Coordinates of C-alpha atoms in Angstrom, one line a residue:
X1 CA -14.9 2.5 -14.1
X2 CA -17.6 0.3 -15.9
X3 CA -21.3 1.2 -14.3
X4 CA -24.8 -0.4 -15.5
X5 CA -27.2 1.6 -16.8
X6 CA -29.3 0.5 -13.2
X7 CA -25.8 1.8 -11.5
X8 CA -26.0 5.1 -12.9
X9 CA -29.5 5.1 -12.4
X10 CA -29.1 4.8 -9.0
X11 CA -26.1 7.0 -8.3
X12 CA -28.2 9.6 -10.1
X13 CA -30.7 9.4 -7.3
X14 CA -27.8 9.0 -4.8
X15 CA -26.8 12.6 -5.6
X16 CA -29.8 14.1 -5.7
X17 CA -31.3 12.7 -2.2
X18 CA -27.8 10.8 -0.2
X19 CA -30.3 9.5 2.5
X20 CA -32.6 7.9 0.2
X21 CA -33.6 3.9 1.3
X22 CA -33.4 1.1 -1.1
X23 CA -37.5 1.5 -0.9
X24 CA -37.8 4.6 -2.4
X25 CA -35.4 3.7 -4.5
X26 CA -37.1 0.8 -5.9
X27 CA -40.4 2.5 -6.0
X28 CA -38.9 5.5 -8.1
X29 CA -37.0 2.5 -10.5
X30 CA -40.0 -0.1 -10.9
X31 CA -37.9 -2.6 -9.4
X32 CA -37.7 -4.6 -5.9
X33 CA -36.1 -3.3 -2.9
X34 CA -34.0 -6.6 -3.0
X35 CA -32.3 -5.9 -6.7
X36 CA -31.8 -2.3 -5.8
X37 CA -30.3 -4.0 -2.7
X38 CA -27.8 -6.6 -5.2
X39 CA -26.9 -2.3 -7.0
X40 CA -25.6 -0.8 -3.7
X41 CA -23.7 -3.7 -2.9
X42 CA -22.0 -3.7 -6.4
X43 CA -21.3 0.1 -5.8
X44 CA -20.1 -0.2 -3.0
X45 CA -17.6 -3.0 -4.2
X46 CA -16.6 -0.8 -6.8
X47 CA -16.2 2.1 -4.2
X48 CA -18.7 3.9 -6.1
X49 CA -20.8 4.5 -2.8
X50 CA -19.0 4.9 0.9
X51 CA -20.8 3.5 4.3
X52 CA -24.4 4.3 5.7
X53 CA -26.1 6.6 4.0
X54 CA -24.9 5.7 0.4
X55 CA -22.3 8.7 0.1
X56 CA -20.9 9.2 -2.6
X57 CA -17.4 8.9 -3.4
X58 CA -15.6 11.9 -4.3
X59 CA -11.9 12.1 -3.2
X60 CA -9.4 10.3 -5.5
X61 CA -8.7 6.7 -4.2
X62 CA -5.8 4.6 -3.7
X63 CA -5.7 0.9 -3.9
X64 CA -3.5 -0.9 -2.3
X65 CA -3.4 -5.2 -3.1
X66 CA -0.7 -6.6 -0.4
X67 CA 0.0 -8.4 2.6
X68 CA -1.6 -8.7 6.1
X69 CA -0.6 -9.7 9.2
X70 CA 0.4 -9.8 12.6
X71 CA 3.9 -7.8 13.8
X72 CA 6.0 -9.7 16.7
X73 CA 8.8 -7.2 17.7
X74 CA 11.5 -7.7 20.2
X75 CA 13.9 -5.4 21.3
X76 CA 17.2 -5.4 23.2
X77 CA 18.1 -3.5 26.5
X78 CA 21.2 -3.9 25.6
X79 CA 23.4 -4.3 22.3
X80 CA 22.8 -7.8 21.2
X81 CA 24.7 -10.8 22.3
X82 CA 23.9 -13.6 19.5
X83 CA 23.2 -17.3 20.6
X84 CA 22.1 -16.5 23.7
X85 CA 19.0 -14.8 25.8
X86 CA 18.7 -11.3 25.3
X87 CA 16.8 -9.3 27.9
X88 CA 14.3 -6.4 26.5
X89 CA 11.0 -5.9 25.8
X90 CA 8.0 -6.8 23.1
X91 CA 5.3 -6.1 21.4
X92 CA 2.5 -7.6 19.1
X93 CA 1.0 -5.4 16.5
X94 CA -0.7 -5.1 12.8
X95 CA 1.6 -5.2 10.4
X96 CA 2.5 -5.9 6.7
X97 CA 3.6 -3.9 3.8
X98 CA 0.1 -3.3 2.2
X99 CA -1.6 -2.8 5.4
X100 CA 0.7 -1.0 7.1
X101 CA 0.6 1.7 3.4
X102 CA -3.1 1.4 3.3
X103 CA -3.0 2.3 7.3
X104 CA -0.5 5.0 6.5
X105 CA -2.4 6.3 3.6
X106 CA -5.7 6.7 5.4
X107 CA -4.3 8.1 8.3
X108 CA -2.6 11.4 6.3
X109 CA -6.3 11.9 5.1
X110 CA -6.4 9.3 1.4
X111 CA -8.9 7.2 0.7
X112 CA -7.9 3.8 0.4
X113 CA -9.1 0.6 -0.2
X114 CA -7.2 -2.5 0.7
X115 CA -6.9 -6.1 -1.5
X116 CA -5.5 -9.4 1.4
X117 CA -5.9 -11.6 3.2
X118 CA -6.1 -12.8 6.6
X119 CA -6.9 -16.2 8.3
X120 CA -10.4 -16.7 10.0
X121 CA -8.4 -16.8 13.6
X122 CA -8.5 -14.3 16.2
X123 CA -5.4 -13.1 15.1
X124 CA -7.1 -12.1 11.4
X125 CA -9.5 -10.5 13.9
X126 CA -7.9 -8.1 15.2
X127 CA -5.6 -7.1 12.1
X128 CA -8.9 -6.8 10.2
X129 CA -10.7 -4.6 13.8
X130 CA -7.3 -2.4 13.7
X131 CA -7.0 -1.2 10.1
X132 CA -10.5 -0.3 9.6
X133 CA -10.7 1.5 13.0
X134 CA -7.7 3.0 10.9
X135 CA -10.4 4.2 8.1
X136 CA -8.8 1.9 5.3
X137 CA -11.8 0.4 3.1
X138 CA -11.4 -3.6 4.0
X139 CA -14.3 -4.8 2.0
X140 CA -12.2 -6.4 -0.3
X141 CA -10.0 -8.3 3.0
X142 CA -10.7 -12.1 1.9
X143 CA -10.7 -14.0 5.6
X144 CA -8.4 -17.8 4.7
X145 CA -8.2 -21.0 5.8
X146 CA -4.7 -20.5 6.8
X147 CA -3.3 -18.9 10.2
X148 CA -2.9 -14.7 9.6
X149 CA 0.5 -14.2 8.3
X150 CA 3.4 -13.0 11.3
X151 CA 6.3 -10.6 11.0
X152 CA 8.9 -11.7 13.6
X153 CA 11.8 -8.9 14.1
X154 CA 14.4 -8.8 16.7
X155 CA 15.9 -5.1 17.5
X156 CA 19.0 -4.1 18.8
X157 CA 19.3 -1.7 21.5
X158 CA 19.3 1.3 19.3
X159 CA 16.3 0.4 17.4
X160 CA 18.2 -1.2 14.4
X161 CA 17.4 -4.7 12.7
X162 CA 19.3 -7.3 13.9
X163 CA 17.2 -9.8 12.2
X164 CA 13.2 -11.1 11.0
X165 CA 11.4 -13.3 10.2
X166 CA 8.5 -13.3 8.1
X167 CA 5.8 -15.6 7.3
X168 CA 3.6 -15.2 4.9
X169 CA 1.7 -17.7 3.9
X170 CA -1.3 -16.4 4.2
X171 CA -0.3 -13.9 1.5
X172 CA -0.1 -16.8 -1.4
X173 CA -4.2 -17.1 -1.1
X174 CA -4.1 -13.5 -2.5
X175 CA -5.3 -14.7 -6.1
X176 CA -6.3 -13.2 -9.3
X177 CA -9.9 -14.5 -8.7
X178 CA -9.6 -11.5 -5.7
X179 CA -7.4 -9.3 -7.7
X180 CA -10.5 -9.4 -10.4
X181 CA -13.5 -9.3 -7.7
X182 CA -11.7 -5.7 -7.0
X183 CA -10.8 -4.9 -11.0
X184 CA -13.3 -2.3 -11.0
X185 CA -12.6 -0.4 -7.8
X186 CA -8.5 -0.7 -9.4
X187 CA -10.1 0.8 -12.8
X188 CA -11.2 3.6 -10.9
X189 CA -8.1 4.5 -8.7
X190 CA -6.1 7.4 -9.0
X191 CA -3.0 5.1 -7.7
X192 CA -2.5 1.4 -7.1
X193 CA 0.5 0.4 -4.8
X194 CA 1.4 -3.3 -5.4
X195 CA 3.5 -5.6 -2.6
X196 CA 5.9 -7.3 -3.9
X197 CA 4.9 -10.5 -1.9
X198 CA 2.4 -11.1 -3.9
X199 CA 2.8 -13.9 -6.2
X200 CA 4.2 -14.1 -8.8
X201 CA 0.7 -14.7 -11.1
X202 CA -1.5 -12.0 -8.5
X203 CA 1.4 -9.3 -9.2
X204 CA 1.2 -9.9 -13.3
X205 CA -3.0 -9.6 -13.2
X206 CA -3.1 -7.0 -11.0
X207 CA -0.4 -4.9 -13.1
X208 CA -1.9 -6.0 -16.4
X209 CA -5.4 -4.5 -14.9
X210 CA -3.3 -1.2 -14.2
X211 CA -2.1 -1.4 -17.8
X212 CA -5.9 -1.6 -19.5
X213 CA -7.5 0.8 -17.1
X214 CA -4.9 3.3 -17.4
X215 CA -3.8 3.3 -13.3
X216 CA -0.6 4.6 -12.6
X217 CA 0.9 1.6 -10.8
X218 CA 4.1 1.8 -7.8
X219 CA 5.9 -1.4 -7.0
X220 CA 7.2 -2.3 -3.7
X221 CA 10.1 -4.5 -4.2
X222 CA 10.3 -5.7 -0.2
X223 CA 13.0 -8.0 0.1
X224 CA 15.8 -9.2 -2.4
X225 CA 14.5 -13.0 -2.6
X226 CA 11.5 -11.3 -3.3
X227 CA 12.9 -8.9 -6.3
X228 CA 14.8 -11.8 -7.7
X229 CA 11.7 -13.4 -8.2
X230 CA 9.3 -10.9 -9.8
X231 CA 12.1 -8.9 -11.4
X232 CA 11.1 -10.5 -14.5
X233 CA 7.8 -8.5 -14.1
X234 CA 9.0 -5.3 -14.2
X235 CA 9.1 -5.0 -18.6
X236 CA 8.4 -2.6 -21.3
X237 CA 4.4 -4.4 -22.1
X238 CA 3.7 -3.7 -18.3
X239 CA 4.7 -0.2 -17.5
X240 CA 4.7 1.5 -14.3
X241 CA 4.3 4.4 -12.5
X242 CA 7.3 4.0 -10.1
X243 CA 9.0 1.3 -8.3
X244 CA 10.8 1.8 -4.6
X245 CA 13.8 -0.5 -4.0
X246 CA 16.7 0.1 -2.1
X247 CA 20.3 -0.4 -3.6
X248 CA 20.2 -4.2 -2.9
X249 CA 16.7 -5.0 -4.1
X250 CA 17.8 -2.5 -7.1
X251 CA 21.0 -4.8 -8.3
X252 CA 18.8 -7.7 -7.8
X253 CA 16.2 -6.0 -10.0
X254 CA 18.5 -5.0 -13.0
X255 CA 21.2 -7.2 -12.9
X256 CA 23.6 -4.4 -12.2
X257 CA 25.8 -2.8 -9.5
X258 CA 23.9 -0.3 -7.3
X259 CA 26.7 0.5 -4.9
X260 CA 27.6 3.9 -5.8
X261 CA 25.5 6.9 -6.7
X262 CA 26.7 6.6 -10.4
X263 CA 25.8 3.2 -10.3
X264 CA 22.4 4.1 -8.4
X265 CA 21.7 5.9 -11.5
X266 CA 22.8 3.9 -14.2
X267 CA 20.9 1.4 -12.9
X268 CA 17.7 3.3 -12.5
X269 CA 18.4 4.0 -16.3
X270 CA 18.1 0.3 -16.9
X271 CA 14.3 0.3 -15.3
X272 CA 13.4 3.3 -17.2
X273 CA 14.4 1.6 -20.8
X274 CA 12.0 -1.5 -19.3
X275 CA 8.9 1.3 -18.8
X276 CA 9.7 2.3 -15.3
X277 CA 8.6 5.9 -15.2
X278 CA 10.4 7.1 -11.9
X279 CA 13.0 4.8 -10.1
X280 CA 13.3 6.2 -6.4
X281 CA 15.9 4.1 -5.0
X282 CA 16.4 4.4 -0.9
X283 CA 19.9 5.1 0.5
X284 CA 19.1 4.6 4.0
X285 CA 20.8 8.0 6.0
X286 CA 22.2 9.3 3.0
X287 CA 18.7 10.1 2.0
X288 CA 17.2 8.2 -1.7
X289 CA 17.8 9.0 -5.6
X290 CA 14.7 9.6 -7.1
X291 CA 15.2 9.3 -11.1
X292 CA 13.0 10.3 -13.6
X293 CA 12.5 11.9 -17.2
X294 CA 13.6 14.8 -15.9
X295 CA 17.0 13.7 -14.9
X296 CA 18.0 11.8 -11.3
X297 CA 18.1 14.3 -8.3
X298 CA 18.9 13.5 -4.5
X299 CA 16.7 14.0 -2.1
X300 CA 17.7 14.3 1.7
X301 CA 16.7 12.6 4.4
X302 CA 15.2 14.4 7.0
X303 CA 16.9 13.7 11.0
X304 CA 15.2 11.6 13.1
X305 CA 16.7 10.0 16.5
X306 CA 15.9 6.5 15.9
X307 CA 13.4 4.6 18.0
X308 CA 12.5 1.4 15.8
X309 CA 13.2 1.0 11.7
X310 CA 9.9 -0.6 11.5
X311 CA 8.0 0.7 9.2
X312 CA 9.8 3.6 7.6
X313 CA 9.8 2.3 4.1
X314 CA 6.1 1.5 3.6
X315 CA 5.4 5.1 5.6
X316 CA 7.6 6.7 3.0
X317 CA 5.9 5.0 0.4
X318 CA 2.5 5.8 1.7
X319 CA 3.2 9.4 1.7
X320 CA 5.2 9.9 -1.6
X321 CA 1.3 8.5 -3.2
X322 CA -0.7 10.9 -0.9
X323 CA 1.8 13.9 -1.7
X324 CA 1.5 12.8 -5.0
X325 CA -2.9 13.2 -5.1
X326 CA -2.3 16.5 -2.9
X327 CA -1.1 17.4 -6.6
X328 CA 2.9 17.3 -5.4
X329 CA 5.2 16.8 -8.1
X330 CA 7.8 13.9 -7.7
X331 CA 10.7 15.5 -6.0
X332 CA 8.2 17.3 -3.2
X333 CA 6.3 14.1 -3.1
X334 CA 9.5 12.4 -2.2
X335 CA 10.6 14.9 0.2
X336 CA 7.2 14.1 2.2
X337 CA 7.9 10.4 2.0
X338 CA 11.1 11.1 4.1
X339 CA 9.3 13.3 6.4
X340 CA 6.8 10.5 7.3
X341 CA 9.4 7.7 7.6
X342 CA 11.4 10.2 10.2
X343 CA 8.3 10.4 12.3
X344 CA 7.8 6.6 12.0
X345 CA 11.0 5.5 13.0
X346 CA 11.0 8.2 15.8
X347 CA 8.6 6.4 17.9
X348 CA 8.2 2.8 18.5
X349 CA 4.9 2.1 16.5
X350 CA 5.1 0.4 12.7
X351 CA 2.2 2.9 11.9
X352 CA 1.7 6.3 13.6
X353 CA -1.4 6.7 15.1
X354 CA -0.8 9.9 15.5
X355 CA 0.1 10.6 11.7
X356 CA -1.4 13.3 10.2
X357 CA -0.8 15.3 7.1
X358 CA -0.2 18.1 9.2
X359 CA 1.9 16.7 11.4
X360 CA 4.2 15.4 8.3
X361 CA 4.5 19.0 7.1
X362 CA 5.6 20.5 10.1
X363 CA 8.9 18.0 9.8
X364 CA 9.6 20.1 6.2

């Protein structure tokens, strides 16, 4: 992370007194309480410095740059009957892929800091209320001139997808201009978790920045439209960390089939000769192949009795990174990822609140 010699000047102080004003401060510098002022807002941009007080940062952070928005679910009494009224029940809550990881993150005990956007309506309220309630970092949450994003899913009686729709919109004012306000906080990550909504210029900045800083960066590929389109991203001069798809989003990705495990693998041997480190490829019940230099190995899922889908995959994704700063090696990290999706989609919420680290370890 890049700091000013003022910066360091400052945090110098900061960790000598932590409750030190911006008077003092100034007085000790030679400078005005109003520049010192312009310095804590900087390090606190650059997640430097954390809330009242000026604390200093000291557990490894997580960025997350991704999507926002509200979560309409409805779900059936009774198996679905399609073209026609289905009785059953709904519910309105936060949602989207980066949120709902940052959420997850900062819940099992990371600290994260989240990159979006969401529009300046009441809706954008509330999602932006919720996930720092959460204690996700939403300093960098841009507020746009266009309504906050919606999730629409329709469940079947058993808590399976019968369909969704999602609109996200809001999501396409995520820009590099925003990607680059935050380049410094992302230089000085531990992780940064990228949504494949993204677009298509956002995703390439934000990985390039990963690239130059060093960052271990994870891909969400989130839909198959949406791996179709940035699967040209994911080469050699832009390596990363690890990327999440499921077989579908996989074949889309590569090019090949993914509908066996031998073909799972060969095509997770495809993203490793483009620089993917670790391909860990969900198989729904039959668990995920996680593939890495160390050979591919299965990992099993862990039984849940379904409530609601919702959620799972970005709760997975959110703990594989946490297991993975808890010092975890892949396989383990993995392992926790399927604990904390079996949680999620064992009670009707897209995030936990009751999500703990502890409680994810008592599933294993």
């Amino acid at each position: 992370m890049s700091l000013t010699e003022r910066e360091r000047e400052i945090v110098a102080l900061l960790r000598r007194d932590p409750m030190i004003g911006s008077a003092a401060i100034a007085e000790t510098l030679g400078t005005t309480r109003a520049a010192v002022n312009v310095h804590l807002s900087n390090l606190g941009r650059k997640g430097v410095i954390l809330g009242r007080g000026y604390v200093l940062a000291t557990r490894p952070a997580v960025v997350v740059v991704g999507g926002a928005n509200m979560d309409v679910k409805a779900r059936s009494e009774r198996p679905v009957v399609s073209a026609s009224s289905n009785p059953g029940t709904a519910t309105i809550t936060p949602g989207g892929v980066g949120r709902n990881v940052a959420e997850n993150l900062a819940r099992l005990g990371t600290r994260t800091h989240l990159v979006s956007v969401v529009g300046g309506d009441t809706l954008g309220d509330q999602v932006l209320a919720a996930t720092s309630a959460a204690g996700v970092h939403v300093e960098h949450v841009r507020r746009s001139t266009r309504p906050t994003g919606t999730y629409t899913a329709v469940l079947d009686a058993d808590g399976e997808l019968v369909v969704a729709v999602s609109d996200m919109t809001a999501t396409e004012d995520i820009d590099t201009a925003q990607v680059a306000a935050a380049r410094d906080l992302i230089a000085g990550a531990e992780l940064l978790v990228l949504d494949g909504n993204l677009p298509e210029a956002t995703l390439a900045y934000a990985l390039d920045l990963a690239v130059a800083a060093g960052v271990r960066a994870i891909l969400e590929p989130v839909s198959v439209p949406k791996a179709r389109a940035r699967a040209h991203l994911v080469a050699a001069e832009r390596p990363l960390f690890a990327i999440t798809p499921n077989r579908d989003e996989l074949a889309t990705i590569t090019g090949l089939p993914a509908g066996t495990d031998r073909e799972v693998r060969a095509a997770a041997d495809a993203l490793h000769e483009r620089g993917v480190r670790h391909v860990w490829t969900h198989l729904g019940e039959a668990g995920s192949l996680l593939s890495g230099p160390e050979g591919a190995v299965t990992v099993g899922a862990v039984p849940a009795r379904v409530v609601d889908v919702t959620g799972a995959g970005d709760a997975a994704l959110a703990a594989f990174a946490h297991a993975l700063l808890a010092g975890e090696d892949v396989v383990a990290a993995a392992a926790y990822g399927h604990a904390a999706a079996a949680l999620t989609i064992a009670g009707p919420h897209t995030v936990r609140p009751d999500l703990t680290d502890t409680l994810v370890r008592s599933t294993l």
